[in-house]
mmCIF file of C-alpha atoms in Angstrom:
data_model
loop_
_atom_site.group_PDB
_atom_site.id
_atom_site.type_symbol
_atom_site.label_atom_id
_atom_site.label_comp_id
_atom_site.label_asym_id
_atom_site.label_seq_id
_atom_site.Cartn_x
_atom_site.Cartn_y
_atom_site.Cartn_z
ATOM 1 C CA UNK A 6 -71.979 -35.833 -54.396
ATOM 2 C CA UNK A 7 -70.501 -35.737 -50.854
ATOM 3 C CA UNK A 8 -66.882 -36.564 -50.178
ATOM 4 C CA UNK A 9 -67.880 -39.560 -48.089
ATOM 5 C CA UNK A 10 -70.090 -40.825 -50.897
ATOM 6 C CA UNK A 11 -67.218 -40.518 -53.403
ATOM 7 C CA UNK A 12 -64.948 -42.521 -51.116
ATOM 8 C CA UNK A 13 -67.563 -45.095 -50.472
ATOM 9 C CA UNK A 14 -68.315 -45.744 -54.126
ATOM 10 C CA UNK A 15 -64.657 -45.854 -55.131
ATOM 11 C CA UNK A 16 -63.684 -48.318 -52.418
ATOM 12 C CA UNK A 17 -66.870 -50.388 -52.663
ATOM 13 C CA UNK A 18 -66.325 -51.599 -49.064
ATOM 14 C CA UNK A 19 -68.701 -54.057 -47.403
ATOM 15 C CA UNK A 20 -67.474 -53.197 -43.880
ATOM 16 C CA UNK A 21 -69.697 -50.695 -42.061
ATOM 17 C CA UNK A 22 -68.680 -48.065 -39.556
ATOM 18 C CA UNK A 23 -71.295 -45.629 -38.354
ATOM 19 C CA UNK A 24 -74.712 -46.272 -39.952
ATOM 20 C CA UNK A 25 -74.587 -46.159 -43.768
ATOM 21 C CA UNK A 26 -70.912 -45.295 -44.057
ATOM 22 C CA UNK A 27 -68.066 -47.275 -45.570
ATOM 23 C CA UNK A 28 -65.034 -48.062 -43.498
ATOM 24 C CA UNK A 29 -61.355 -47.835 -44.360
ATOM 25 C CA UNK A 30 -58.850 -49.458 -42.028
ATOM 26 C CA UNK A 31 -55.258 -48.348 -42.366
ATOM 27 C CA UNK A 32 -53.440 -45.161 -43.398
ATOM 28 C CA UNK A 33 -53.428 -42.912 -46.492
ATOM 29 C CA UNK A 34 -50.843 -40.470 -47.835
ATOM 30 C CA UNK A 35 -52.441 -37.019 -48.395
ATOM 31 C CA UNK A 36 -51.506 -33.434 -49.189
ATOM 32 C CA UNK A 37 -52.598 -30.531 -46.907
ATOM 33 C CA UNK A 38 -54.943 -28.162 -48.661
ATOM 34 C CA UNK A 39 -56.216 -25.883 -45.816
ATOM 35 C CA UNK A 40 -54.771 -25.100 -42.384
ATOM 36 C CA UNK A 41 -57.175 -22.294 -41.347
ATOM 37 C CA UNK A 42 -59.669 -24.035 -39.096
ATOM 38 C CA UNK A 43 -62.792 -21.865 -38.722
ATOM 39 C CA UNK A 44 -63.337 -23.328 -35.268
ATOM 40 C CA UNK A 45 -59.732 -22.897 -34.148
ATOM 41 C CA UNK A 46 -59.495 -26.519 -33.182
ATOM 42 C CA UNK A 47 -55.980 -27.197 -34.643
ATOM 43 C CA UNK A 48 -57.250 -29.140 -37.698
ATOM 44 C CA UNK A 49 -56.417 -29.282 -41.405
ATOM 45 C CA UNK A 50 -58.044 -30.399 -44.599
ATOM 46 C CA UNK A 51 -56.282 -32.654 -47.091
ATOM 47 C CA UNK A 52 -56.666 -34.121 -50.513
ATOM 48 C CA UNK A 53 -55.711 -37.624 -51.591
ATOM 49 C CA UNK A 54 -53.528 -37.993 -54.692
ATOM 50 C CA UNK A 55 -55.708 -40.807 -56.092
ATOM 51 C CA UNK A 56 -58.790 -38.569 -56.025
ATOM 52 C CA UNK A 57 -59.699 -35.574 -58.158
ATOM 53 C CA UNK A 58 -57.959 -32.336 -57.062
ATOM 54 C CA UNK A 59 -61.261 -30.737 -56.273
ATOM 55 C CA UNK A 60 -62.134 -33.368 -53.640
ATOM 56 C CA UNK A 61 -61.155 -32.253 -50.160
ATOM 57 C CA UNK A 62 -61.402 -34.202 -46.901
ATOM 58 C CA UNK A 63 -63.352 -33.393 -43.765
ATOM 59 C CA UNK A 64 -61.431 -31.435 -41.100
ATOM 60 C CA UNK A 65 -58.710 -33.720 -39.785
ATOM 61 C CA UNK A 66 -57.477 -33.594 -36.220
ATOM 62 C CA UNK A 67 -53.693 -33.617 -35.758
ATOM 63 C CA UNK A 68 -51.926 -36.147 -33.601
ATOM 64 C CA UNK A 69 -49.125 -34.572 -31.527
ATOM 65 C CA UNK A 70 -46.661 -35.634 -28.860
ATOM 66 C CA UNK A 71 -48.495 -33.661 -26.144
ATOM 67 C CA UNK A 72 -51.952 -32.180 -26.021
ATOM 68 C CA UNK A 73 -53.995 -30.868 -23.021
ATOM 69 C CA UNK A 74 -56.004 -27.853 -22.023
ATOM 70 C CA UNK A 75 -54.006 -24.860 -23.253
ATOM 71 C CA UNK A 76 -50.792 -26.957 -23.220
ATOM 72 C CA UNK A 77 -48.927 -29.106 -25.727
ATOM 73 C CA UNK A 78 -46.870 -29.089 -28.880
ATOM 74 C CA UNK A 79 -48.095 -26.748 -31.680
ATOM 75 C CA UNK A 80 -46.708 -27.646 -35.119
ATOM 76 C CA UNK A 81 -49.357 -26.833 -37.685
ATOM 77 C CA UNK A 82 -48.535 -28.321 -41.122
ATOM 78 C CA UNK A 83 -48.144 -26.049 -44.112
ATOM 79 C CA UNK A 84 -50.359 -26.121 -47.159
ATOM 80 C CA UNK A 85 -48.936 -28.648 -49.717
ATOM 81 C CA UNK A 86 -47.058 -30.618 -47.009
ATOM 82 C CA UNK A 87 -47.268 -34.402 -47.460
ATOM 83 C CA UNK A 88 -48.868 -36.117 -44.475
ATOM 84 C CA UNK A 89 -50.023 -39.527 -43.299
ATOM 85 C CA UNK A 90 -53.706 -39.822 -42.405
ATOM 86 C CA UNK A 91 -55.690 -42.494 -40.609
ATOM 87 C CA UNK A 92 -59.408 -42.686 -39.855
ATOM 88 C CA UNK A 93 -61.040 -42.953 -36.432
ATOM 89 C CA UNK A 94 -62.879 -46.318 -36.374
ATOM 90 C CA UNK A 95 -62.363 -46.426 -40.138
ATOM 91 C CA UNK A 96 -64.758 -43.495 -40.631
ATOM 92 C CA UNK A 97 -63.857 -41.200 -43.523
ATOM 93 C CA UNK A 98 -65.717 -38.327 -41.843
ATOM 94 C CA UNK A 99 -63.232 -38.509 -38.901
ATOM 95 C CA UNK A 100 -59.696 -38.300 -40.392
ATOM 96 C CA UNK A 101 -56.688 -37.976 -38.065
ATOM 97 C CA UNK A 102 -53.279 -36.710 -39.238
ATOM 98 C CA UNK A 103 -50.656 -38.899 -37.612
ATOM 99 C CA UNK A 104 -47.414 -37.574 -39.142
ATOM 100 C CA UNK A 105 -45.672 -35.550 -41.829
ATOM 101 C CA UNK A 106 -43.586 -37.046 -44.617
ATOM 102 C CA UNK A 107 -40.635 -35.946 -46.712
ATOM 103 C CA UNK A 108 -40.652 -36.899 -50.400
ATOM 104 C CA UNK A 109 -38.675 -36.545 -53.644
ATOM 105 C CA UNK A 110 -39.618 -32.847 -53.957
ATOM 106 C CA UNK A 111 -39.636 -31.883 -50.298
ATOM 107 C CA UNK A 112 -36.431 -33.484 -49.180
ATOM 108 C CA UNK A 113 -35.176 -33.978 -45.635
ATOM 109 C CA UNK A 114 -32.512 -31.482 -44.353
ATOM 110 C CA UNK A 115 -29.054 -31.954 -45.859
ATOM 111 C CA UNK A 116 -26.954 -29.996 -43.358
ATOM 112 C CA UNK A 117 -27.102 -27.692 -40.363
ATOM 113 C CA UNK A 118 -25.013 -24.617 -39.401
ATOM 114 C CA UNK A 119 -24.407 -23.712 -35.777
ATOM 115 C CA UNK A 120 -21.985 -22.205 -33.162
ATOM 116 C CA UNK A 121 -20.128 -18.895 -33.295
ATOM 117 C CA UNK A 122 -17.694 -20.529 -35.656
ATOM 118 C CA UNK A 123 -20.509 -21.348 -38.118
ATOM 119 C CA UNK A 124 -19.776 -25.034 -38.130
ATOM 120 C CA UNK A 125 -21.575 -26.903 -40.927
ATOM 121 C CA UNK A 126 -22.382 -30.584 -40.302
ATOM 122 C CA UNK A 127 -23.994 -33.073 -42.648
ATOM 123 C CA UNK A 128 -27.346 -34.452 -41.481
ATOM 124 C CA UNK A 129 -27.898 -37.661 -43.550
ATOM 125 C CA UNK A 130 -26.733 -40.618 -41.439
ATOM 126 C CA UNK A 131 -24.787 -42.039 -44.340
ATOM 127 C CA UNK A 132 -22.699 -38.796 -44.368
ATOM 128 C CA UNK A 133 -22.240 -39.179 -40.618
ATOM 129 C CA UNK A 134 -20.934 -42.706 -40.999
ATOM 130 C CA UNK A 135 -23.959 -44.115 -39.228
ATOM 131 C CA UNK A 136 -23.341 -42.094 -36.056
ATOM 132 C CA UNK A 137 -26.805 -40.435 -36.020
ATOM 133 C CA UNK A 138 -25.518 -37.558 -33.845
ATOM 134 C CA UNK A 139 -28.165 -34.861 -34.558
ATOM 135 C CA UNK A 140 -31.718 -34.177 -33.449
ATOM 136 C CA UNK A 141 -33.258 -30.843 -34.401
ATOM 137 C CA UNK A 142 -36.300 -28.792 -35.279
ATOM 138 C CA UNK A 143 -36.143 -26.298 -38.115
ATOM 139 C CA UNK A 144 -38.996 -23.929 -38.878
ATOM 140 C CA UNK A 145 -40.174 -22.468 -42.190
ATOM 141 C CA UNK A 146 -38.013 -19.375 -41.597
ATOM 142 C CA UNK A 147 -34.991 -21.627 -40.794
ATOM 143 C CA UNK A 148 -34.956 -20.862 -37.060
ATOM 144 C CA UNK A 149 -33.711 -24.018 -35.410
ATOM 145 C CA UNK A 150 -33.324 -25.872 -32.133
ATOM 146 C CA UNK A 151 -30.545 -28.418 -32.436
ATOM 147 C CA UNK A 152 -29.220 -31.188 -30.181
ATOM 148 C CA UNK A 153 -25.754 -32.587 -31.048
ATOM 149 C CA UNK A 154 -25.308 -35.950 -29.290
ATOM 150 C CA UNK A 155 -21.726 -36.590 -30.336
ATOM 151 C CA UNK A 156 -19.700 -38.130 -27.433
ATOM 152 C CA UNK A 157 -17.271 -35.579 -26.053
ATOM 153 C CA UNK A 158 -18.612 -32.819 -28.365
ATOM 154 C CA UNK A 159 -22.213 -32.453 -27.330
ATOM 155 C CA UNK A 160 -24.002 -29.121 -27.772
ATOM 156 C CA UNK A 161 -27.394 -27.404 -28.000
ATOM 157 C CA UNK A 162 -28.041 -24.540 -30.469
ATOM 158 C CA UNK A 163 -31.044 -22.192 -30.490
ATOM 159 C CA UNK A 164 -30.470 -20.064 -33.613
ATOM 160 C CA UNK A 165 -32.450 -17.658 -35.776
ATOM 161 C CA UNK A 166 -32.349 -17.320 -39.529
ATOM 162 C CA UNK A 167 -30.235 -14.151 -39.028
ATOM 163 C CA UNK A 168 -27.817 -16.169 -36.863
ATOM 164 C CA UNK A 169 -28.570 -14.718 -33.455
ATOM 165 C CA UNK A 170 -27.724 -17.733 -31.264
ATOM 166 C CA UNK A 171 -27.764 -19.208 -27.818
ATOM 167 C CA UNK A 172 -25.093 -21.930 -27.934
ATOM 168 C CA UNK A 173 -24.449 -24.420 -25.111
ATOM 169 C CA UNK A 174 -21.205 -26.212 -25.737
ATOM 170 C CA UNK A 175 -20.467 -29.390 -23.755
ATOM 171 C CA UNK A 176 -17.155 -30.185 -25.523
ATOM 172 C CA UNK A 177 -15.003 -31.935 -22.986
ATOM 173 C CA UNK A 178 -12.487 -29.489 -21.426
ATOM 174 C CA UNK A 179 -13.904 -26.514 -23.381
ATOM 175 C CA UNK A 180 -17.383 -26.134 -21.957
ATOM 176 C CA UNK A 181 -18.977 -22.751 -22.755
ATOM 177 C CA UNK A 182 -22.287 -20.959 -22.841
ATOM 178 C CA UNK A 183 -22.478 -18.250 -25.485
ATOM 179 C CA UNK A 184 -25.216 -15.769 -26.413
ATOM 180 C CA UNK A 185 -24.392 -13.444 -29.344
ATOM 181 C CA UNK A 186 -25.864 -11.363 -32.135
ATOM 182 C CA UNK A 187 -25.752 -12.071 -35.852
ATOM 183 C CA UNK A 188 -22.574 -10.008 -36.379
ATOM 184 C CA UNK A 189 -20.920 -11.280 -33.118
ATOM 185 C CA UNK A 190 -20.453 -7.611 -32.053
ATOM 186 C CA UNK A 191 -22.440 -8.037 -28.789
ATOM 187 C CA UNK A 192 -22.060 -11.201 -26.697
ATOM 188 C CA UNK A 193 -22.220 -12.884 -23.323
ATOM 189 C CA UNK A 194 -19.897 -15.789 -22.705
ATOM 190 C CA UNK A 195 -19.447 -18.141 -19.755
ATOM 191 C CA UNK A 196 -16.156 -20.044 -20.019
ATOM 192 C CA UNK A 197 -16.393 -22.930 -17.601
ATOM 193 C CA UNK A 198 -12.722 -24.175 -17.587
ATOM 194 C CA UNK A 199 -11.453 -20.620 -17.303
ATOM 195 C CA UNK A 200 -14.068 -19.665 -14.680
ATOM 196 C CA UNK A 201 -14.640 -16.469 -16.654
ATOM 197 C CA UNK A 202 -17.818 -14.554 -17.555
ATOM 198 C CA UNK A 203 -17.535 -11.970 -20.354
ATOM 199 C CA UNK A 204 -20.170 -9.399 -21.337
ATOM 200 C CA UNK A 205 -18.907 -7.299 -24.217
ATOM 201 C CA UNK A 206 -20.049 -5.049 -27.021
ATOM 202 C CA UNK A 207 -17.775 -3.898 -29.868
ATOM 203 C CA UNK A 208 -20.142 -1.267 -31.277
ATOM 204 C CA UNK A 209 -22.576 -0.086 -28.603
ATOM 205 C CA UNK A 210 -23.293 0.527 -24.930
ATOM 206 C CA UNK A 211 -24.067 -1.711 -21.997
ATOM 207 C CA UNK A 212 -26.830 -0.592 -19.617
ATOM 208 C CA UNK A 213 -27.377 -2.080 -16.142
ATOM 209 C CA UNK A 214 -30.468 -0.626 -14.538
ATOM 210 C CA UNK A 215 -32.458 -1.399 -11.371
ATOM 211 C CA UNK A 216 -35.300 0.352 -9.502
ATOM 212 C CA UNK A 217 -33.647 -0.387 -6.183
ATOM 213 C CA UNK A 218 -30.060 -1.651 -5.502
ATOM 214 C CA UNK A 219 -27.236 -2.913 -7.704
ATOM 215 C CA UNK A 220 -24.562 -4.667 -5.657
ATOM 216 C CA UNK A 221 -21.097 -5.578 -6.845
ATOM 217 C CA UNK A 222 -19.492 -7.959 -4.306
ATOM 218 C CA UNK A 223 -16.032 -9.271 -5.012
ATOM 219 C CA UNK A 224 -12.450 -9.592 -3.704
ATOM 220 C CA UNK A 225 -10.933 -6.973 -6.051
ATOM 221 C CA UNK A 226 -12.812 -4.437 -8.178
ATOM 222 C CA UNK A 227 -11.035 -2.797 -11.125
ATOM 223 C CA UNK A 228 -12.760 0.046 -12.952
ATOM 224 C CA UNK A 229 -10.884 1.267 -16.090
ATOM 225 C CA UNK A 230 -11.853 3.736 -18.876
ATOM 226 C CA UNK A 231 -9.812 4.915 -21.801
ATOM 227 C CA UNK A 232 -11.342 8.374 -21.473
ATOM 228 C CA UNK A 233 -13.765 9.459 -18.747
ATOM 229 C CA UNK A 234 -15.157 8.001 -15.520
ATOM 230 C CA UNK A 235 -18.194 9.803 -14.141
ATOM 231 C CA UNK A 236 -19.925 9.005 -10.834
ATOM 232 C CA UNK A 237 -23.119 10.938 -10.122
ATOM 233 C CA UNK A 238 -25.498 10.732 -7.147
ATOM 234 C CA UNK A 239 -28.831 12.472 -6.645
ATOM 235 C CA UNK A 240 -28.163 13.052 -2.926
ATOM 236 C CA UNK A 241 -24.931 11.794 -1.423
ATOM 237 C CA UNK A 242 -21.809 9.845 -2.338
ATOM 238 C CA UNK A 243 -19.816 7.870 0.253
ATOM 239 C CA UNK A 244 -16.385 6.328 -0.257
ATOM 240 C CA UNK A 245 -15.048 4.148 2.572
ATOM 241 C CA UNK A 246 -11.982 1.955 2.925
ATOM 242 C CA UNK A 247 -10.913 -0.248 5.768
ATOM 243 C CA UNK A 248 -7.341 0.940 5.432
ATOM 244 C CA UNK A 249 -6.145 3.419 2.768
ATOM 245 C CA UNK A 250 -7.716 5.532 0.013
ATOM 246 C CA UNK A 251 -5.322 6.893 -2.609
ATOM 247 C CA UNK A 252 -6.286 9.608 -5.108
ATOM 248 C CA UNK A 253 -3.677 10.294 -7.796
ATOM 249 C CA UNK A 254 -3.684 12.393 -10.920
ATOM 250 C CA UNK A 255 -0.820 12.708 -13.476
ATOM 251 C CA UNK A 256 -2.045 16.270 -14.110
ATOM 252 C CA UNK A 257 -4.621 18.386 -12.259
ATOM 253 C CA UNK A 258 -6.918 17.421 -9.397
ATOM 254 C CA UNK A 259 -9.835 19.715 -8.375
ATOM 255 C CA UNK A 260 -12.020 19.429 -5.313
ATOM 256 C CA UNK A 261 -14.961 21.833 -5.061
ATOM 257 C CA UNK A 262 -18.006 22.260 -2.771
ATOM 258 C CA UNK A 263 -20.796 24.784 -3.269
ATOM 259 C CA UNK A 264 -21.130 25.043 0.493
ATOM 260 C CA UNK A 265 -18.821 23.783 3.244
ATOM 261 C CA UNK A 266 -15.824 21.529 2.661
ATOM 262 C CA UNK A 267 -14.468 19.700 5.737
ATOM 263 C CA UNK A 268 -11.100 17.896 5.725
ATOM 264 C CA UNK A 269 -10.396 16.052 8.932
ATOM 265 C CA UNK A 270 -7.572 13.785 10.033
ATOM 266 C CA UNK A 271 -5.315 13.118 12.983
ATOM 267 C CA UNK A 272 -2.558 14.647 10.841
ATOM 268 C CA UNK A 273 -2.930 16.544 7.561
ATOM 269 C CA UNK A 274 0.094 16.943 5.218
ATOM 270 C CA UNK A 275 -0.190 19.371 2.380
ATOM 271 C CA UNK A 276 2.601 19.057 -0.158
ATOM 272 C CA UNK A 277 4.909 17.282 2.321
#
């Protein structure tokens, strides 16, 4: 017996949809049984709790906030997720999934962790005192995109399960943009009030590379190393100052050329 026939006989409806088929107006709660669409059309199959477990629906299209040619939102439900299904023109052969539902077993999120300080905030609105400050998406692996809409303390967090994070902090007077790894050993920080950009690693190296030109343009440039500074050029190296160049060593200074060395000045003082 076909699935449509089972539905038809169980409901015993007099309303007719397409020829010879019973109609069902309204919505049904269902459980996803299959999310591998053989036609790759972003569809799922479901079962209805009030039917036998072996009875499975026709392929159900999924309603989403945006859908177009190769564009849109892609959130495919997991098998065993509870969903809400309606039927196009009341036809059981044309189910449409219109939303997902939490339930007593699959509960809504209780809390969320974010920021370099690993802040933990409660999500239930009762715990928030009715403020309803949070909007977020959390995936099966617990990657999340969070929007905190608390006045004066707004922020956006894009965070992985391993706690790599891009954190945009709009806290009044302390606005910052931070990108850091799970151990907070490598990070980039833009401190808006301090007008300071910091790129730092505690454990590794920083590589800046370009096929053409790298330009550092500033008022004052300070280069400091606790051990060695090495400048190497494939062809030539030019140092130029509008006024004075000072070279100073607390120990030994060596200047060497494999060919000709030219020292030129209006006056040259050696060990004055």
